């Protein structure tokens, strides 16, 4: 596994977005994070978690795997009541952050500013995009990672790597052309180990997953499948 | 002091909004909350704090005074990445929440939904408004509290109770006419004990304050002044 | 019929929202507006139209019935590229404007400001709301009219006056209590003359309609049904 | 002069944004557009105008120079009350549109969608950006034109071509690398002929100007200066 700019975020990676699922809130979120850590340690792969804001502190205190925020606002220390300050997220124990998730889209200038603020706060930035052209656009803004997630597939169980492989490979190609330093992940509809393998074969360095793990009846088995696929593509 | 719907929130009240001030982030936020608790216990008055989302858990674990969220989103358990779920805020230890702060304005239908969601999650709701007419409008939506804060005075040190007393008394009167169950607080520019007393004399039941405490060189003295004014208006 | 503040807007009224329907765009919009004028003149009732921004000038030049804008922004003369200036809408020939339609929701402070700007530009203001409590809130902001439109019924052909009569009568009652000067209209799902009659019986002074007319196969017959219902409730 | 994809938009170009200035509203807007046409014809250069939505029809009927919309929404025919439908703008007589002006910023996915919708409606797309990285991002989305306008310079009279020439040349270079088909314009603070010349020398193909013309005491003289600079850089 290679490390991302010296942080404890390594690729290939499985990043689990807890959303606002009941199974990913409060006490459940803590249990789920501990479980992800267990699989990560057992399989020697990188499994990271993105819990809700309020759950970052207790989770970051309890586990050694990377913790991401689900969002940051491009704000500074000051008068921004109700906003998510990058420095506060960092102080809470997060090492990275999602930006522009399809459920929390930002304006273009805001994405640019959020990536810069993440860098200043020493947070790895993972920007979500909805197609290959938008991914290329994001790449020009120099985030650490991009996750390609066609919104129409999110939560469907239909993996983009199967339903629209050309969107994934197109993203990998376009992003490389614009900025080859950017790591591409694959999201939307990932629910089986073979979906992860397909995503990696298409040139991505991991997956962003939510319901596939968080709402699974047997998350242990599914996460083992996922990390098993990672192991084959270790670099 | 009278309790608000059986919660530990009592009026008259001083509610300290930490915003995203450096003095109100992370370790500083925890220290400031403990300090507010100290004054609250010493003076037997209600001092509450509204820290950033990530700081709610450590603060609610450390202090016994009421903790508010700075914002909630009108969302449910489900797929709302990057949003602030009322139930998560409650599980984190908050007992109430600001809604529609001037730095985080919501759409009208969103305020209505957020007040309902707060009630469902058993959070006291404090909706910020910018003038008497908007306060009356908010009162029709049945929040627990309204804080009147003319945005042009926020952070100025010029108290609305002095600069625009008619806005405060007008708010108290209009809100009473529309919904007499709603408690009115006064915000914007409060920095001295006499500002608090003036606000209470105009019919409000407390103050929403930020820089006046958080960025004060001598917060202990200022907070004592504030709670001293509360003591005179205890009901 | 009674006039609304001396303008040519009278109640009871049928206000036809052209949305961005193909049948309500460009040349089609002009034809539809002329047709609405024809029925208005034939039946001596008030039929008004709300076309898209670009179609206001040609329609207001061609017809004598009231023309509404679908939206205004609460902005002034100045640097607001891409915004809808109330004075520009007035100069274009409109006499009123929708505000806060469910497809173009505003922040609460924005609704307050837009109502004031409409008044300054001498435009009648019609604010859309989604339930009785929000309607009462809007009434406190003193618009000329409120249209109650539960969003879940818009475009369904299921009239709110039938599906949720208590929402309509509750709105009429609450609005009256907060501000008896405000005229209440009924929207959402109106497609037959009897829906209009039901809305008027519940205490509203007219209807806001879109697909029921614009996408009807026989708009002449439907509009005659609507205006027939108005005639029975003329004041 | 070279034509842009067969439309009547040619480069080098002076595009005059009327904003919501009183001098650019209603009757004044029509007079200003006629005046721009006069200079365009006298100097055989491309001068285009971007009036408010409601003024597009009367202006497009009165003048032969290109008319732009100040904004479009990425919507379709249907239920989008209060939105700016690309097809309606086209039917009104516009040949192009601004997208993402600093006073009307869009979300990233919205810019991507708006560019596509503009193309479908046969409108030339001019996307505004705030720095070189964002310009490169926009270039990946394949608009016809990009205007670089550091927001802090808009309306100042301090031209970006003088204050921050590296932002302009950097934009030209980055955009070329990502997508060499995209034409770059220069905005923000242009008020003299030499500012236009400087912008063209830095590799842009024209200027986006507002107050420099619309609020000038002698717009004829200023516009002649601008078009004089264009003539020297004709291709």
Tab-separated table of C-alpha atoms in Angstrom, chain C:
chain	number	residue	atom	x	y	z
C	1	UNK	CA	-65.535	41.856	-7.840
C	2	UNK	CA	-63.386	43.835	-5.454
C	3	UNK	CA	-60.119	45.369	-6.542
C	4	UNK	CA	-56.899	44.645	-4.716
C	5	UNK	CA	-55.423	47.941	-3.526
C	6	UNK	CA	-56.548	49.833	-6.572
C	7	UNK	CA	-54.665	47.655	-9.048
C	8	UNK	CA	-56.347	45.818	-11.887
C	9	UNK	CA	-56.050	42.606	-9.871
C	10	UNK	CA	-59.547	41.738	-8.613
C	11	UNK	CA	-60.932	38.862	-6.575
C	12	UNK	CA	-62.242	36.260	-7.009
C	13	UNK	CA	-59.431	35.370	-9.404
C	14	UNK	CA	-58.043	32.545	-11.520
C	15	UNK	CA	-54.275	32.965	-11.826
C	16	UNK	CA	-52.660	30.764	-14.473
C	17	UNK	CA	-49.001	29.871	-13.867
C	18	UNK	CA	-47.316	28.996	-17.178
C	19	UNK	CA	-44.289	27.418	-15.413
C	20	UNK	CA	-41.692	26.374	-18.019
C	21	UNK	CA	-44.188	24.253	-19.932
C	22	UNK	CA	-43.615	24.114	-23.691
C	23	UNK	CA	-47.285	25.103	-24.037
C	24	UNK	CA	-46.479	28.229	-21.991
C	25	UNK	CA	-43.224	29.325	-23.656
C	26	UNK	CA	-42.602	31.962	-26.360
C	27	UNK	CA	-45.242	32.059	-29.107
C	28	UNK	CA	-47.357	29.496	-27.222
C	29	UNK	CA	-47.286	31.696	-24.135
C	30	UNK	CA	-48.582	34.671	-26.101
C	31	UNK	CA	-51.413	32.621	-27.609
C	32	UNK	CA	-52.355	31.223	-24.197
C	33	UNK	CA	-52.412	34.675	-22.636
C	34	UNK	CA	-54.651	36.009	-25.402
C	35	UNK	CA	-56.962	33.074	-24.874
C	36	UNK	CA	-57.122	33.787	-21.123
C	37	UNK	CA	-57.959	37.405	-21.909
C	38	UNK	CA	-60.756	36.298	-24.234
C	39	UNK	CA	-62.411	34.179	-21.527
C	40	UNK	CA	-61.909	36.944	-18.969
C	41	UNK	CA	-63.676	39.471	-21.177
C	42	UNK	CA	-66.451	37.084	-22.183
C	43	UNK	CA	-67.253	36.117	-18.603
C	44	UNK	CA	-66.388	39.403	-16.892
C	45	UNK	CA	-64.177	37.622	-14.372
C	46	UNK	CA	-60.561	38.164	-13.361
C	47	UNK	CA	-58.191	35.779	-15.110
C	48	UNK	CA	-54.496	36.592	-14.676
C	49	UNK	CA	-51.366	34.985	-16.134
C	50	UNK	CA	-47.851	34.297	-14.816
C	51	UNK	CA	-45.571	33.651	-17.806
C	52	UNK	CA	-41.777	33.248	-17.793
C	53	UNK	CA	-39.672	36.398	-17.364
C	54	UNK	CA	-38.743	36.805	-21.021
C	55	UNK	CA	-42.374	36.540	-22.081
C	56	UNK	CA	-43.687	39.311	-19.804
C	57	UNK	CA	-43.044	42.188	-22.244
C	58	UNK	CA	-44.730	40.708	-25.341
C	59	UNK	CA	-47.684	39.428	-23.271
C	60	UNK	CA	-48.208	42.637	-21.299
C	61	UNK	CA	-48.172	44.559	-24.590
C	62	UNK	CA	-50.734	42.235	-26.145
C	63	UNK	CA	-53.329	41.699	-23.410
C	64	UNK	CA	-55.243	43.802	-20.884
C	65	UNK	CA	-55.540	41.155	-18.135
C	66	UNK	CA	-53.138	41.235	-15.149
C	67	UNK	CA	-49.664	39.771	-15.768
C	68	UNK	CA	-47.624	38.374	-12.877
C	69	UNK	CA	-43.947	37.498	-12.714
C	70	UNK	CA	-43.174	33.956	-11.495
C	71	UNK	CA	-40.539	35.251	-9.067
C	72	UNK	CA	-38.622	38.337	-8.019
C	73	UNK	CA	-35.328	38.591	-6.179
C	74	UNK	CA	-35.136	40.907	-3.161
C	75	UNK	CA	-32.518	43.079	-4.893
C	76	UNK	CA	-32.092	46.763	-5.720
C	77	UNK	CA	-30.816	48.613	-8.767
C	78	UNK	CA	-27.110	47.731	-8.838
C	79	UNK	CA	-24.812	44.756	-9.252
C	80	UNK	CA	-27.081	41.719	-9.249
C	81	UNK	CA	-26.335	39.972	-12.541
C	82	UNK	CA	-28.832	37.229	-13.326
C	83	UNK	CA	-31.316	38.364	-10.690
C	84	UNK	CA	-34.914	39.454	-11.236
C	85	UNK	CA	-35.207	43.120	-10.280
C	86	UNK	CA	-38.737	44.110	-9.137
C	87	UNK	CA	-38.540	47.463	-10.930
C	88	UNK	CA	-37.560	45.737	-14.191
C	89	UNK	CA	-40.522	43.387	-13.893
C	90	UNK	CA	-42.821	46.352	-13.277
C	91	UNK	CA	-41.376	48.288	-16.214
C	92	UNK	CA	-41.948	45.200	-18.360
C	93	UNK	CA	-45.661	45.465	-17.696
C	94	UNK	CA	-46.300	43.068	-14.821
C	95	UNK	CA	-48.665	44.188	-12.043
C	96	UNK	CA	-47.803	41.480	-9.535
C	97	UNK	CA	-45.462	38.610	-8.736
C	98	UNK	CA	-45.370	35.153	-7.246
C	99	UNK	CA	-42.910	34.803	-4.366
C	100	UNK	CA	-41.654	31.545	-2.837
C	101	UNK	CA	-43.335	29.140	-5.249
C	102	UNK	CA	-42.605	25.554	-4.194
C	103	UNK	CA	-40.307	25.277	-7.233
C	104	UNK	CA	-38.436	28.459	-6.206
C	105	UNK	CA	-38.365	28.588	-2.414
C	106	UNK	CA	-36.721	31.546	-0.647
C	107	UNK	CA	-35.155	31.978	2.749
C	108	UNK	CA	-37.465	33.509	5.354
C	109	UNK	CA	-35.623	36.843	5.470
C	110	UNK	CA	-35.690	36.836	1.656
C	111	UNK	CA	-39.477	36.482	1.580
C	112	UNK	CA	-39.798	39.407	3.987
C	113	UNK	CA	-37.476	41.487	1.813
C	114	UNK	CA	-39.149	40.437	-1.453
C	115	UNK	CA	-42.599	41.464	-0.167
C	116	UNK	CA	-41.197	44.884	0.749
C	117	UNK	CA	-39.425	45.242	-2.599
C	118	UNK	CA	-42.615	44.267	-4.447
C	119	UNK	CA	-44.500	46.985	-2.577
C	120	UNK	CA	-41.801	49.538	-3.403
C	121	UNK	CA	-42.003	48.598	-7.075
C	122	UNK	CA	-45.812	48.746	-6.960
C	123	UNK	CA	-46.258	45.032	-7.632
C	124	UNK	CA	-48.975	42.962	-5.930
C	125	UNK	CA	-47.319	40.152	-3.956
C	126	UNK	CA	-48.619	36.586	-3.918
C	127	UNK	CA	-46.609	34.336	-1.597
C	128	UNK	CA	-46.947	30.566	-1.925
C	129	UNK	CA	-46.981	28.426	1.210
C	130	UNK	CA	-47.087	24.719	1.913
C	131	UNK	CA	-49.284	24.391	5.009
C	132	UNK	CA	-51.456	26.351	7.463
C	133	UNK	CA	-48.663	27.191	9.918
C	134	UNK	CA	-46.376	28.492	7.170
C	135	UNK	CA	-49.323	30.479	5.767
C	136	UNK	CA	-49.827	32.122	9.157
C	137	UNK	CA	-46.107	32.898	9.253
C	138	UNK	CA	-46.278	34.497	5.817
C	139	UNK	CA	-49.351	36.520	6.817
C	140	UNK	CA	-47.248	38.240	9.486
C	141	UNK	CA	-45.051	39.569	6.669
C	142	UNK	CA	-48.029	41.426	5.120
C	143	UNK	CA	-48.147	40.235	1.523
C	144	UNK	CA	-51.217	41.071	-0.565
C	145	UNK	CA	-52.075	37.416	-1.166
C	146	UNK	CA	-51.119	33.922	-0.038
C	147	UNK	CA	-51.621	30.770	-2.102
C	148	UNK	CA	-51.781	27.560	-0.133
C	149	UNK	CA	-50.285	24.694	-2.153
C	150	UNK	CA	-49.304	21.448	-0.444
C	151	UNK	CA	-46.334	20.487	-2.659
C	152	UNK	CA	-47.246	16.822	-2.668
C	153	UNK	CA	-50.455	17.644	-4.576
C	154	UNK	CA	-48.989	20.008	-7.205
C	155	UNK	CA	-49.478	18.607	-10.693
C	156	UNK	CA	-51.419	15.573	-9.469
C	157	UNK	CA	-54.916	16.613	-10.493
C	158	UNK	CA	-55.972	15.844	-6.914
C	159	UNK	CA	-57.300	19.173	-5.584
C	160	UNK	CA	-56.255	20.219	-2.098
C	161	UNK	CA	-59.803	21.454	-1.612
C	162	UNK	CA	-60.921	17.824	-1.768
C	163	UNK	CA	-57.909	15.882	-0.507
C	164	UNK	CA	-57.075	18.154	2.404
C	165	UNK	CA	-59.948	20.634	2.919
C	166	UNK	CA	-58.784	21.184	6.509
C	167	UNK	CA	-55.475	22.565	5.205
C	168	UNK	CA	-57.375	25.149	3.162
C	169	UNK	CA	-59.893	26.115	5.835
C	170	UNK	CA	-57.136	26.066	8.480
C	171	UNK	CA	-55.069	28.410	6.327
C	172	UNK	CA	-58.000	30.783	5.871
C	173	UNK	CA	-58.625	30.809	9.615
C	174	UNK	CA	-55.002	31.197	10.740
C	175	UNK	CA	-54.217	33.863	8.172
C	176	UNK	CA	-57.318	35.810	9.222
C	177	UNK	CA	-56.205	35.686	12.846
C	178	UNK	CA	-52.681	36.939	12.083
C	179	UNK	CA	-53.525	39.480	9.385
C	180	UNK	CA	-57.069	39.852	8.101
C	181	UNK	CA	-55.982	42.067	5.198
C	182	UNK	CA	-54.390	39.151	3.362
C	183	UNK	CA	-56.304	37.435	0.555
C	184	UNK	CA	-55.988	33.634	0.461
C	185	UNK	CA	-55.937	31.665	-2.797
C	186	UNK	CA	-55.934	27.925	-3.238
C	187	UNK	CA	-53.490	26.027	-5.461
C	188	UNK	CA	-52.351	22.474	-6.180
C	189	UNK	CA	-54.324	19.962	-8.147
C	190	UNK	CA	-57.155	22.216	-9.383
C	191	UNK	CA	-58.473	20.769	-12.657
C	192	UNK	CA	-62.277	21.104	-12.641
C	193	UNK	CA	-64.858	23.794	-12.054
C	194	UNK	CA	-66.057	22.034	-8.930
C	195	UNK	CA	-62.517	22.211	-7.471
C	196	UNK	CA	-62.674	25.976	-7.843
C	197	UNK	CA	-66.113	26.133	-6.246
C	198	UNK	CA	-64.905	23.948	-3.360
C	199	UNK	CA	-61.887	26.236	-2.849
C	200	UNK	CA	-64.137	29.308	-2.735
C	201	UNK	CA	-66.600	27.633	-0.364
C	202	UNK	CA	-63.686	26.960	2.004
C	203	UNK	CA	-63.132	30.713	2.223
C	204	UNK	CA	-60.439	31.381	-0.372
C	205	UNK	CA	-60.848	34.135	-2.958
C	206	UNK	CA	-59.571	32.262	-5.990
C	207	UNK	CA	-57.171	29.690	-7.379
C	208	UNK	CA	-53.586	29.388	-8.594
C	209	UNK	CA	-53.567	26.841	-11.386
C	210	UNK	CA	-50.959	25.532	-13.840
C	211	UNK	CA	-51.188	22.159	-15.599
C	212	UNK	CA	-54.989	22.097	-15.173
C	213	UNK	CA	-55.193	24.849	-17.793
C	214	UNK	CA	-51.831	24.979	-19.577
C	215	UNK	CA	-51.628	21.266	-20.314
C	216	UNK	CA	-55.361	20.693	-20.760
C	217	UNK	CA	-56.575	19.268	-24.072
C	218	UNK	CA	-59.506	21.676	-24.002
C	219	UNK	CA	-58.361	24.747	-22.058
C	220	UNK	CA	-61.342	26.793	-23.273
C	221	UNK	CA	-63.894	24.460	-21.689
C	222	UNK	CA	-61.861	24.110	-18.467
C	223	UNK	CA	-61.292	27.846	-18.089
C	224	UNK	CA	-65.003	28.482	-18.663
C	225	UNK	CA	-65.769	25.987	-15.893
C	226	UNK	CA	-63.338	27.822	-13.606
C	227	UNK	CA	-64.667	31.280	-14.323
C	228	UNK	CA	-68.228	29.981	-14.016
C	229	UNK	CA	-67.421	28.961	-10.459
C	230	UNK	CA	-65.919	32.415	-9.831
C	231	UNK	CA	-69.114	34.113	-11.002
C	232	UNK	CA	-71.151	32.372	-8.344
C	233	UNK	CA	-68.843	33.686	-5.626
C	234	UNK	CA	-68.501	37.250	-6.882
C	235	UNK	CA	-68.530	39.733	-4.021
